[in-house]
Short mmCIF file of C-alpha atoms and ligand atoms in Angstrom, two decimals:
data_model
loop_
_atom_site.label_atom_id
_atom_site.label_comp_id
_atom_site.label_asym_id
_atom_site.label_seq_id
_atom_site.Cartn_x
_atom_site.Cartn_y
_atom_site.Cartn_z
CA UNK A 1 63.29 133.24 128.44
CA UNK A 2 64.04 136.25 130.42
CA UNK A 3 67.78 136.60 130.88
CA UNK A 4 68.44 136.25 134.63
CA UNK A 5 70.48 139.30 135.19
CA UNK A 6 69.01 141.94 132.78
CA UNK A 7 65.56 140.81 132.33
CA UNK A 8 66.13 140.89 128.66
CA UNK A 9 64.53 137.97 126.77
CA UNK A 10 67.12 135.75 125.10
CA UNK A 11 66.75 133.67 121.95
CA UNK A 12 68.50 130.30 121.98
CA UNK A 13 70.68 129.60 118.75
CA UNK A 14 70.61 126.06 118.12
CA UNK A 15 73.29 125.34 115.24
CA UNK A 16 72.95 122.44 113.07
CA UNK A 17 75.69 123.20 110.73
CA UNK A 18 77.10 119.76 111.48
CA UNK A 19 73.86 117.60 110.99
CA UNK A 20 71.53 119.32 108.74
CA UNK A 21 74.35 121.49 107.05
CA UNK A 22 76.50 118.55 106.40
CA UNK A 23 73.63 116.80 104.83
CA UNK A 24 73.96 119.30 101.95
CA UNK A 25 75.26 117.69 98.72
CA UNK A 26 79.11 118.21 98.60
CA UNK A 27 79.36 119.49 102.35
CA UNK A 28 80.39 116.39 104.16
CA UNK A 29 83.08 116.85 106.51
CA UNK A 30 85.68 114.24 108.33
CA UNK A 31 86.01 113.62 111.76
CA UNK A 32 88.67 116.03 112.62
CA UNK A 33 86.84 118.78 110.72
CA UNK A 34 83.70 118.27 112.48
CA UNK A 35 85.47 118.52 115.95
CA UNK A 36 87.09 121.89 114.94
CA UNK A 37 83.95 123.20 113.68
CA UNK A 38 82.35 122.43 116.94
CA UNK A 39 85.19 124.06 118.89
CA UNK A 40 84.56 127.17 116.84
CA UNK A 41 80.85 126.98 117.33
CA UNK A 42 81.21 126.75 121.23
CA UNK A 43 83.74 129.75 121.02
CA UNK A 44 80.90 131.53 118.75
CA UNK A 45 78.47 131.19 121.74
CA UNK A 46 75.70 128.87 120.30
CA UNK A 47 73.68 127.60 122.80
CA UNK A 48 73.17 124.25 121.27
CA UNK A 49 75.46 122.22 118.80
CA UNK A 50 73.48 119.42 116.59
CA UNK A 51 76.74 117.44 116.23
CA UNK A 52 75.10 114.53 113.93
CA UNK A 53 72.80 111.56 113.53
CA UNK A 54 74.51 108.83 115.47
CA UNK A 55 72.57 106.02 114.06
CA UNK A 56 73.61 107.04 110.31
CA UNK A 57 76.90 105.74 110.23
CA UNK A 58 79.86 104.87 112.53
CA UNK A 59 81.46 108.19 111.46
CA UNK A 60 78.56 110.16 112.55
CA UNK A 61 78.51 108.27 115.76
CA UNK A 62 82.21 108.66 116.54
CA UNK A 63 81.84 112.39 115.84
CA UNK A 64 79.06 113.30 117.82
CA UNK A 65 80.47 110.98 120.87
CA UNK A 66 84.07 113.04 120.49
CA UNK A 67 82.16 116.45 120.35
CA UNK A 68 80.03 115.54 123.32
CA UNK A 69 83.17 114.42 125.25
CA UNK A 70 84.92 117.62 124.65
CA UNK A 71 82.75 120.48 124.14
CA UNK A 72 81.43 122.54 127.38
CA UNK A 73 79.43 125.40 127.55
CA UNK A 74 76.92 124.59 124.91
CA UNK A 75 74.42 121.73 124.80
CA UNK A 76 75.52 118.91 122.61
CA UNK A 77 72.65 117.31 120.64
CA UNK A 78 72.07 114.09 118.55
CA UNK A 79 69.45 113.34 116.22
CA UNK A 80 67.12 110.18 116.42
CA UNK A 81 64.07 108.93 114.34
CA UNK A 82 61.03 107.96 116.81
CA UNK A 83 62.32 104.32 117.32
CA UNK A 84 64.35 102.50 120.26
CA UNK A 85 67.41 101.65 118.42
CA UNK A 86 68.07 105.20 117.11
CA UNK A 87 67.40 106.73 120.59
CA UNK A 88 69.60 104.34 122.48
CA UNK A 89 72.53 105.08 119.78
CA UNK A 90 71.94 108.68 120.18
CA UNK A 91 72.24 108.42 123.92
CA UNK A 92 75.37 106.16 123.58
CA UNK A 93 77.20 108.86 121.71
CA UNK A 94 75.79 111.65 124.13
CA UNK A 95 76.01 110.30 127.60
CA UNK A 96 79.19 111.94 128.49
CA UNK A 97 78.25 115.43 127.37
CA UNK A 98 78.15 118.32 129.92
CA UNK A 99 74.80 119.24 128.70
CA UNK A 100 73.24 116.51 126.37
CA UNK A 101 70.43 116.76 124.28
CA UNK A 102 68.34 114.29 122.22
CA UNK A 103 66.41 115.32 119.51
CA UNK A 104 63.86 112.94 118.11
CA UNK A 105 61.68 113.49 115.19
CA UNK A 106 58.49 112.23 113.19
CA UNK A 107 56.83 113.37 110.31
CA UNK A 108 53.25 114.65 110.88
CA UNK A 109 51.89 116.15 107.60
CA UNK A 110 49.23 113.97 105.75
CA UNK A 111 51.63 113.67 102.58
CA UNK A 112 54.33 112.23 104.71
CA UNK A 113 51.87 110.04 106.79
CA UNK A 114 50.07 108.63 103.82
CA UNK A 115 53.07 108.17 101.46
CA UNK A 116 56.05 107.76 103.51
CA UNK A 117 54.91 106.40 106.93
CA UNK A 118 51.72 104.70 105.96
CA UNK A 119 50.50 105.53 109.50
CA UNK A 120 47.48 107.03 110.86
CA UNK A 121 47.30 110.27 112.99
CA UNK A 122 46.68 108.11 116.23
CA UNK A 123 49.71 105.76 115.18
CA UNK A 124 51.89 108.81 114.86
CA UNK A 125 50.99 110.40 118.19
CA UNK A 126 51.53 106.95 119.96
CA UNK A 127 55.08 106.53 118.45
CA UNK A 128 56.09 110.28 118.94
CA UNK A 129 55.06 109.70 122.89
CA UNK A 130 56.58 106.44 123.11
CA UNK A 131 59.84 107.97 121.76
CA UNK A 132 59.94 111.03 123.89
CA UNK A 133 59.30 108.81 126.62
CA UNK A 134 62.23 106.66 125.96
CA UNK A 135 64.31 109.85 125.52
CA UNK A 136 63.42 111.27 128.57
CA UNK A 137 64.10 108.31 130.51
CA UNK A 138 67.55 108.78 129.44
CA UNK A 139 68.19 112.55 129.12
CA UNK A 140 66.48 115.47 130.93
CA UNK A 141 66.87 117.68 127.82
CA UNK A 142 64.49 116.26 124.96
CA UNK A 143 63.60 118.06 121.84
CA UNK A 144 60.56 116.84 119.57
CA UNK A 145 60.27 117.85 115.96
CA UNK A 146 57.06 117.02 113.86
CA UNK A 147 58.88 116.84 110.61
CA UNK A 148 57.15 118.89 107.79
CA UNK A 149 55.12 120.67 110.65
CA UNK A 150 54.41 123.64 108.43
CA UNK A 151 52.48 121.54 106.07
CA UNK A 152 50.84 119.45 108.92
CA UNK A 153 46.87 120.25 109.61
CA UNK A 154 47.18 122.73 112.61
CA UNK A 155 44.60 120.87 114.79
CA UNK A 156 46.68 117.35 114.31
CA UNK A 157 49.83 119.60 114.87
CA UNK A 158 48.39 120.91 118.25
CA UNK A 159 47.56 117.57 119.32
CA UNK A 160 51.02 115.96 118.54
CA UNK A 161 52.86 118.87 120.27
CA UNK A 162 50.77 118.73 123.18
CA UNK A 163 51.36 114.95 123.29
CA UNK A 164 54.98 115.23 123.34
CA UNK A 165 55.25 117.94 125.96
CA UNK A 166 53.05 115.57 128.25
CA UNK A 167 55.84 112.78 127.46
CA UNK A 168 58.31 115.13 128.57
CA UNK A 169 59.70 117.19 125.36
CA UNK A 170 61.47 120.20 126.74
CA UNK A 171 61.87 121.78 123.34
CA UNK A 172 59.22 121.49 120.50
CA UNK A 173 60.57 122.28 117.08
CA UNK A 174 58.23 123.11 114.28
CA UNK A 175 60.25 122.53 111.05
CA UNK A 176 59.27 123.81 107.86
CA UNK A 177 61.04 120.87 105.99
CA UNK A 178 60.50 122.02 102.49
CA UNK A 179 60.85 125.58 102.82
CA UNK A 180 57.15 125.96 101.72
CA UNK A 181 55.90 128.51 104.70
CA UNK A 182 55.52 132.21 104.19
CA UNK A 183 56.51 134.58 107.24
CA UNK A 184 52.75 135.58 108.34
CA UNK A 185 51.62 131.98 108.07
CA UNK A 186 54.39 130.30 109.82
CA UNK A 187 53.95 133.05 112.62
CA UNK A 188 50.32 132.20 112.76
CA UNK A 189 51.48 128.40 113.46
CA UNK A 190 53.54 129.54 116.29
CA UNK A 191 50.60 131.64 117.64
CA UNK A 192 48.18 128.90 117.36
CA UNK A 193 50.30 126.57 119.14
CA UNK A 194 50.60 129.23 121.90
CA UNK A 195 47.06 129.88 122.18
CA UNK A 196 45.55 126.37 121.75
CA UNK A 197 47.91 123.85 123.37
CA UNK A 198 47.39 124.03 127.06
CA UNK A 199 50.77 122.77 128.23
CA UNK A 200 52.82 124.81 125.62
CA UNK A 201 54.43 126.79 128.76
CA UNK A 202 56.35 123.97 129.60
CA UNK A 203 58.41 123.67 126.35
CA UNK A 204 60.35 126.08 124.40
CA UNK A 205 59.00 126.82 120.87
CA UNK A 206 61.66 126.36 118.24
CA UNK A 207 61.91 127.04 114.58
CA UNK A 208 63.42 125.15 111.80
CA UNK A 209 63.15 126.76 108.34
CA UNK A 210 64.70 125.84 105.07
CA UNK A 211 65.22 128.04 102.35
CA UNK A 212 63.38 126.67 99.24
CA UNK A 213 61.75 129.98 98.48
CA UNK A 214 64.23 132.21 99.72
CA UNK A 215 62.26 132.83 103.11
CA UNK A 216 64.01 130.89 105.68
CA UNK A 217 65.56 133.76 107.71
CA UNK A 218 62.22 135.84 107.32
CA UNK A 219 60.31 132.75 108.51
CA UNK A 220 62.41 132.27 111.33
CA UNK A 221 62.03 135.87 112.47
CA UNK A 222 58.44 135.96 112.08
CA UNK A 223 58.12 133.16 114.27
CA UNK A 224 60.16 134.53 116.98
CA UNK A 225 57.89 137.77 116.97
CA UNK A 226 54.99 135.34 117.48
CA UNK A 227 56.82 133.65 120.72
CA UNK A 228 59.30 131.40 119.42
CA UNK A 229 62.58 131.17 121.67
CA UNK A 230 64.75 129.02 119.97
CA UNK A 231 66.02 129.29 116.28
CA UNK A 232 67.73 126.49 114.27
CA UNK A 233 70.01 127.57 111.81
CA UNK A 234 73.55 126.97 110.08
CA UNK A 235 76.55 128.86 109.30
CA UNK A 236 76.44 130.34 105.70
CA UNK A 237 72.83 128.83 105.49
CA UNK A 238 74.42 125.43 104.26
CA UNK A 239 71.69 122.72 104.33
CA UNK A 240 69.50 120.39 102.50
CA UNK A 241 68.83 121.62 98.86
CA UNK A 242 68.66 125.50 99.06
CA UNK A 243 69.68 125.13 102.66
CA UNK A 244 68.65 126.16 105.92
CA UNK A 245 68.26 129.63 107.63
CA UNK A 246 71.56 131.44 107.68
CA UNK A 247 72.89 131.83 111.48
CA UNK A 248 74.74 134.94 110.67
CA UNK A 249 71.76 136.82 109.21
CA UNK A 250 69.42 135.86 111.96
CA UNK A 251 71.81 136.89 114.74
CA UNK A 252 72.84 140.19 113.09
CA UNK A 253 69.22 141.06 112.34
CA UNK A 254 68.21 140.51 116.31
CA UNK A 255 71.38 142.68 117.05
CA UNK A 256 71.00 145.40 114.57
CA UNK A 257 67.31 145.58 114.77
CA UNK A 258 67.27 145.11 118.78
CA UNK A 259 65.03 148.50 118.97
CA UNK A 260 62.45 146.43 117.25
CA UNK A 261 63.02 142.81 118.25
CA UNK A 262 64.20 143.56 122.03
CA UNK A 263 65.85 140.06 122.25
CA UNK A 264 69.31 139.07 122.63
CA UNK A 265 71.33 136.08 121.75
CA UNK A 266 74.70 135.00 123.33
CA UNK A 267 76.55 135.07 120.24
CA UNK A 268 79.71 136.82 120.09
CA UNK A 269 79.25 138.32 116.77
CA UNK A 270 82.78 139.39 116.16
CA UNK A 271 83.28 135.51 115.48
CA UNK A 272 80.90 135.19 112.87
CA UNK A 273 83.36 136.09 109.97
CA UNK A 274 86.12 133.56 110.97
CA UNK A 275 83.41 130.74 111.46
CA UNK A 276 82.09 131.62 108.25
CA UNK A 277 85.40 131.26 106.41
CA UNK A 278 86.06 128.09 108.34
CA UNK A 279 82.85 126.48 106.85
CA UNK A 280 83.32 127.59 103.55
CA UNK A 281 86.76 126.42 103.36
CA UNK A 282 86.18 122.93 105.05
CA UNK A 283 82.95 122.09 102.80
CA UNK A 284 84.09 124.00 99.54
CA UNK A 285 80.92 125.76 99.53
CA UNK A 286 81.98 129.13 98.75
CA UNK A 287 80.05 132.23 99.92
CA UNK A 288 78.51 134.23 97.22
CA UNK A 289 80.30 137.76 96.98
CA UNK A 290 76.90 139.55 97.94
CA UNK A 291 75.89 137.23 100.78
CA UNK A 292 74.45 139.40 103.61
CA UNK A 293 76.86 139.86 106.55
CA UNK A 294 79.86 137.57 105.41
CA UNK A 295 79.97 137.93 101.59
CA UNK A 296 83.08 139.58 100.32
CA UNK A 297 80.95 142.66 99.23
CA UNK A 298 78.92 143.09 102.34
CA UNK A 299 80.81 146.02 103.38
CA UNK A 300 82.14 147.35 100.16
CA UNK A 301 80.79 150.68 99.05
CA UNK A 302 81.25 151.20 95.47
CA UNK A 303 79.27 154.05 94.30
CA UNK A 304 80.83 157.65 94.63
CA UNK A 305 77.75 159.04 96.42
CA UNK A 306 77.88 156.26 99.19
CA UNK A 307 81.61 156.54 99.47
CA UNK A 308 81.18 160.43 99.92
CA UNK A 309 78.50 159.80 102.57
CA UNK A 310 80.43 157.23 104.39
CA UNK A 311 83.36 159.59 104.61
CA UNK A 312 81.23 162.20 106.11
CA UNK A 313 79.20 159.96 108.55
CA UNK A 314 79.38 156.15 108.32
CA UNK A 315 75.96 155.80 109.29
CA UNK A 316 74.63 157.24 106.07
CA UNK A 317 75.16 153.86 104.37
CA UNK A 318 76.19 151.43 107.06
CA UNK A 319 73.94 149.78 109.34
CA UNK A 320 76.42 147.27 110.86
CA UNK A 321 80.25 147.67 111.20
CA UNK A 322 82.55 145.23 109.66
CA UNK A 323 84.41 144.89 112.86
CA UNK A 324 81.17 143.79 114.56
CA UNK A 325 80.89 140.69 112.58
CA UNK A 326 84.90 140.15 112.66
CA UNK A 327 85.67 141.30 109.25
CA UNK A 328 89.29 142.26 109.65
CA UNK A 329 90.25 146.10 109.01
CA UNK A 330 93.14 145.07 107.17
CA UNK A 331 93.41 141.36 106.32
CA UNK A 332 97.05 141.38 105.94
CA UNK A 333 98.31 139.23 108.60
CA UNK A 334 101.93 138.00 108.33
CA UNK A 335 104.80 138.51 106.15
CA UNK A 336 108.17 136.58 105.71
CA UNK A 337 109.63 137.91 109.00
CA UNK A 338 106.66 136.80 111.10
CA UNK A 339 107.65 134.40 113.91
CA UNK A 340 105.98 131.25 115.62
CA UNK A 341 104.38 133.31 117.91
CA UNK A 342 102.43 135.82 115.65
CA UNK A 343 101.30 132.68 113.66
CA UNK A 344 99.93 130.95 116.72
CA UNK A 345 98.05 134.02 117.73
CA UNK A 346 96.63 134.52 114.49
CA UNK A 347 95.58 130.63 114.07
CA UNK A 348 93.61 130.83 117.30
CA UNK A 349 91.90 134.22 116.59
CA UNK A 350 90.63 132.38 113.47
CA UNK A 351 89.09 129.83 115.82
CA UNK A 352 91.59 126.81 115.39
CA UNK A 353 92.93 124.70 117.76
CA UNK A 354 96.16 123.14 116.60
CA UNK A 355 98.45 120.84 118.76
CA UNK A 356 102.22 121.94 118.74
CA UNK A 357 103.21 119.32 116.02
CA UNK A 358 100.28 120.76 113.61
CA UNK A 359 101.61 124.26 114.38
CA UNK A 360 105.03 123.60 113.57
CA UNK A 361 103.98 121.90 110.26
CA UNK A 362 101.70 124.84 109.53
CA UNK A 363 104.57 127.44 110.39
CA UNK A 364 106.99 125.47 107.93
CA UNK A 365 104.28 125.70 105.13
CA UNK A 366 103.75 129.40 105.95
CA UNK A 367 107.22 130.10 105.51
CA UNK A 368 107.57 128.12 102.07
CA UNK A 369 104.52 130.19 101.08
CA UNK A 370 106.14 133.46 102.18
CA UNK A 371 108.83 132.88 99.85
CA UNK A 372 106.43 132.64 96.95
CA UNK A 373 104.15 135.31 97.79
CA UNK A 374 105.05 138.52 99.65
CA UNK A 375 101.72 139.10 101.71
CA UNK A 376 99.91 136.14 103.46
CA UNK A 377 96.28 136.93 104.13
CA UNK A 378 93.96 135.43 106.49
CA UNK A 379 92.47 133.21 103.72
CA UNK A 380 96.14 131.93 102.71
CA UNK A 381 96.48 130.84 106.30
CA UNK A 382 93.19 129.22 106.58
CA UNK A 383 93.92 126.88 103.89
CA UNK A 384 97.03 126.05 105.13
CA UNK A 385 95.44 125.28 108.49
CA UNK A 386 92.75 123.07 106.78
CA UNK A 387 95.54 121.15 105.10
CA UNK A 388 96.38 119.68 108.67
CA UNK A 389 92.82 118.69 109.76
CA UNK A 390 92.19 116.70 106.53
CA UNK A 391 91.73 113.25 107.81
CA UNK A 392 93.22 111.45 104.89
CA UNK A 393 96.46 109.23 105.54
CA UNK A 394 98.79 110.43 102.82
CA UNK A 395 99.23 106.84 101.15
CA UNK A 396 100.55 108.29 97.79
CA UNK A 397 102.30 111.64 98.11
CA UNK A 398 103.59 113.88 95.22
CA UNK A 399 107.00 114.13 94.59
CA UNK A 400 107.10 116.16 91.41
CA UNK A 401 105.21 116.95 88.47
CA UNK A 402 105.81 118.68 84.94
CA UNK A 403 103.33 119.47 82.27
CA UNK A 404 103.72 120.96 78.64
CA UNK A 405 100.49 122.66 77.23
CA UNK A 406 99.92 125.32 74.69
CA UNK A 407 98.41 126.37 71.58
CA UNK A 408 99.10 123.68 69.00
CA UNK A 409 100.56 121.09 71.46
CA UNK A 410 99.50 118.03 72.79
CA UNK A 411 99.12 118.64 76.47
CA UNK A 412 101.44 116.15 78.43
CA UNK A 413 101.99 115.56 81.95
CA UNK A 414 104.55 113.52 83.90
CA UNK A 415 104.12 112.64 87.58
CA UNK A 416 106.66 111.50 90.16
CA UNK A 417 104.74 110.05 93.09
CA UNK A 418 105.94 108.25 96.23
CA UNK A 419 104.16 104.81 96.74
CA UNK A 420 102.87 103.43 100.16
CA UNK A 421 105.80 101.36 100.34
CA UNK A 422 108.12 104.54 100.15
CA UNK A 423 109.22 103.47 96.28
CA UNK A 424 109.04 106.31 93.90
CA UNK A 425 106.85 105.62 90.78
CA UNK A 426 106.75 107.78 87.67
CA UNK A 427 104.45 107.79 84.72
CA UNK A 428 103.20 109.91 81.88
CA UNK A 429 100.07 110.65 79.93
CA UNK A 430 98.38 112.86 77.59
CA UNK A 431 94.96 114.76 78.12
CA UNK A 432 92.61 117.61 76.81
CA UNK A 433 94.63 120.07 78.98
CA UNK A 434 97.46 120.25 81.44
CA UNK A 435 94.97 119.23 84.43
CA UNK A 436 93.32 116.35 82.48
CA UNK A 437 96.92 115.08 81.54
CA UNK A 438 97.96 115.10 85.21
CA UNK A 439 94.97 113.27 86.27
CA UNK A 440 95.51 110.68 83.86
CA UNK A 441 99.11 110.14 84.90
CA UNK A 442 98.06 109.94 88.53
CA UNK A 443 95.68 107.22 87.38
CA UNK A 444 98.06 105.30 85.63
CA UNK A 445 100.49 105.32 88.84
CA UNK A 446 98.15 104.49 91.48
CA UNK A 447 95.81 102.23 89.37
CA UNK A 448 92.69 104.03 90.94
CA UNK A 449 90.26 104.86 88.28
CA UNK A 450 87.55 107.44 89.35
CA UNK A 451 84.99 109.91 87.47
CA UNK A 452 85.58 113.51 87.91
CA UNK A 453 82.23 114.86 88.87
CA UNK A 454 83.09 118.25 90.37
CA UNK A 455 86.41 120.67 89.57
CA UNK A 456 86.55 124.20 90.81
CA UNK A 457 89.29 126.65 91.24
CA UNK A 458 89.07 129.69 93.19
CA UNK A 459 91.54 132.47 94.23
CA UNK A 460 92.03 132.40 97.80
CA UNK A 461 92.86 136.12 97.69
CA UNK A 462 93.11 138.98 95.36
CA UNK A 463 96.48 139.65 93.41
CA UNK A 464 98.36 137.89 90.55
CA UNK A 465 100.48 135.93 93.29
CA UNK A 466 97.36 134.64 94.95
CA UNK A 467 97.16 130.92 95.92
CA UNK A 468 94.42 128.85 93.52
CA UNK A 469 92.26 126.36 95.83
CA UNK A 470 91.06 123.51 94.02
CA UNK A 471 88.26 121.39 95.02
CA UNK A 472 87.28 118.37 93.32
CA UNK A 473 84.95 115.32 93.70
CA UNK A 474 85.75 111.84 92.36
CA UNK A 475 82.97 109.24 91.90
CA UNK A 476 83.85 105.71 92.05
CA UNK A 477 81.19 104.02 90.35
CA UNK A 478 81.82 100.52 91.74
CA UNK A 479 81.53 101.75 95.30
CA UNK A 480 78.68 104.20 94.43
CA UNK A 481 80.58 106.72 96.48
CA UNK A 482 82.02 110.09 96.05
CA UNK A 483 85.45 111.33 97.55
CA UNK A 484 86.55 115.00 97.78
CA UNK A 485 89.82 116.34 97.55
CA UNK A 486 91.25 120.03 98.07
CA UNK A 487 94.59 121.58 97.94
CA UNK A 488 95.96 125.12 97.38
CA UNK A 489 99.03 126.46 95.74
CA UNK A 490 100.40 129.56 93.92
CA UNK A 491 100.52 127.22 90.88
CA UNK A 492 97.14 125.85 90.17
CA UNK A 493 98.34 122.90 88.10
CA UNK A 494 100.12 121.70 91.19
CA UNK A 495 97.09 122.48 93.32
CA UNK A 496 95.03 120.39 91.08
CA UNK A 497 97.44 117.47 91.20
CA UNK A 498 97.63 117.73 94.97
CA UNK A 499 93.61 117.80 95.06
CA UNK A 500 93.42 114.76 92.83
CA UNK A 501 95.73 112.83 94.81
CA UNK A 502 94.18 113.72 98.17
CA UNK A 503 90.84 112.51 96.64
CA UNK A 504 92.77 109.13 95.36
CA UNK A 505 94.30 108.91 99.00
CA UNK A 506 90.74 109.04 100.31
CA UNK A 507 89.56 106.34 98.19
CA UNK A 508 92.79 104.14 99.02
CA UNK A 509 92.10 104.75 102.47
CA UNK A 510 88.54 103.77 102.47
CA UNK A 511 89.41 100.64 100.41
CA UNK A 512 92.16 99.60 102.96
CA UNK A 513 89.64 100.09 105.76
CA UNK A 514 87.35 97.82 103.99
CA UNK A 515 89.74 95.36 103.05
CA UNK A 516 92.86 95.50 104.96
CA UNK A 517 94.74 93.06 103.02
CA UNK A 518 94.03 94.49 99.62
CA UNK A 519 97.13 95.79 97.64
CA UNK A 520 96.46 99.40 96.66
CA UNK A 521 97.66 100.29 93.17
CA UNK A 522 98.60 99.12 90.20
CA UNK A 523 101.24 96.67 90.65
CA UNK A 524 104.53 97.29 88.52
CA UNK A 525 103.46 100.93 87.53
CA UNK A 526 106.97 101.92 85.97
CA UNK A 527 109.57 102.66 88.45
O1 LIG B 1 63.91 119.74 108.07
C1 LIG B 1 63.61 118.90 108.98
O2 LIG B 1 62.39 118.59 109.14
C2 LIG B 1 64.55 118.31 109.73
C3 LIG B 1 64.23 117.69 111.10
C4 LIG B 1 65.01 116.32 111.40
C5 LIG B 1 64.19 118.53 112.36
O3 LIG B 1 65.87 118.56 109.57
ZN1 LIG B 2 66.01 120.24 108.34
#
C-alpha cells in the first residue's frame, strides 16, 4: 500500500493483544483494563485493534462494544467463526465503530477438516463464502482467515482464498496457527498466493504467526518480503501457548532495517516501552530481562569493551537508541514533593487516561508511598495506577494484619477485615509460613475456600526499599474457574494479603452476580 504522500509502502499493524493475546493462559483482562489497553494501542498508532471475540462471552461482547464506541483513528475488529450467529453478534458489538472490521475464520487444513470440522473441501469453501458474504452485507471491511493455513494444501488454500475474495473479503489473513512454518516456506506460501490467485490484488495479504518454534517474527518478516502488507501481532508477543509475533520486534526490525525492507509503519515507536509495561503489569506476564526491544537488559552494556566503544561512538554497539522505543533516560520520575500536575503529566505519558477522581486517589497513594520510599519510578507509578483500573468491587477490605514467623517459630497470622456490611471481623491462623498463615486467616474470615494455583513476587524496581508486586491465581473447583489477584507494597506480606483478598473479592463479586441473594462469607466469623 503506497503511502499517499511519500510513495513509501506502508505495512498495516494489526494488534491482537486483546483477542489472541488475551487467550494466553493467565492473561485475561477485565473490562476497564481492556478499554485502557485499547486507548494505549490507538495512541501507539496501530492500524487495527482486534478487540475480542464477541460471541465468546457477555464480557467479551461488552468490551468490544465499548472499544468500538470509543476508539477513533484505528479500525476496531471483532472475531467471528463462520456462522450466522457469530457474525451477527460481532456486528452488534462493532456497529458504532468509526472504522469497524469483521474478522471471520474457518479451518482449512486436512487435519482440521477431517478431525475437527468433519467437512469436505467443498463444504469448507461454501461455508467460508456464505460467511464472508454475510459479513460484507453488514460491514465494508471484512477479513477472512483460513485457520491453520500454513499446514493447508497450497492448491486448496489458493481455492479458498480466491473464493473468499470473490465473496467480498478485503483482507486475507494466512495464519500459522500452530507455529509450524519456517521463514522461507511461509514466504513461499505468500508468493504462491500472489502468483496463482487471480483476484489477489483486490485484498491485502496478512500474516498471523505463532511462536511455537520461536520463528513468529522471522516468519512474519519473510512474508512481508514476499508481499504481505498486514502483520498480526501482540504486545510482548503474548498469545496462545508460546505466543504470537511480538509487535515491538516487528516494528523495530522494519524501522531499524529500513535500508533493507524500505517499508514504514504508522507506529509511534517511542510509545512501545510504556505499552509493553502496561501489558506486563495488567496481565502479570513479566517480560524476560533479555527480551528484544523492551526487556530490562535490551539496552544495557555490561562488558568493558562494549562500554568503552559506546563512550567513543554509540553506533559501535547500539543499533537503536533507547529513546526511540521510549525507554526513559532516567526513570526517576517523582519524589515526595511532586505535585498533582507532575503526576497527571506522567500518568498520561505512560499512556493512561484517568478521570479526576481516579487521579486524586492515585495522588493520595503516591504520597503515601513517597513516605515509605524516597524515589518513585515509572514502574511504581504503573502499579499504583493499575490498582484503580481493577474491576473488582471491594467486597472485603483489609484493615490490618499481623504475622509472626522465624526460625523455630510456628508461623501465625491475624487479619482484621471489613465485611461487606461494614462490620470489622478478625481471625487468626497458623500456616507453613507467614504468607500461608495470612491466606488461611483470610479464608477463615471470608468463608471463601480456593486453591492457590499460582503465586509470584517481583520487585517492581531495584533497591532495598522497592515495592514487591504479588500476582496470584485462585482456583475454585466447584465453579471450575480461576480468579486473579494482584497488589504491591513495600511490605511483601501485606502485598500478599491484599492480592489474596483481591482474588477473593473477584470470587465474591462473581457469586453475587450469579446469585444476587446469596449471603457472602461465613456467617458468624469471630467479630
Ligand atoms: O491462530 C489462528 O489461527 C487465529 C485465527 C483465529 C486467526 O488466531
Ligand atoms: Zn492466533
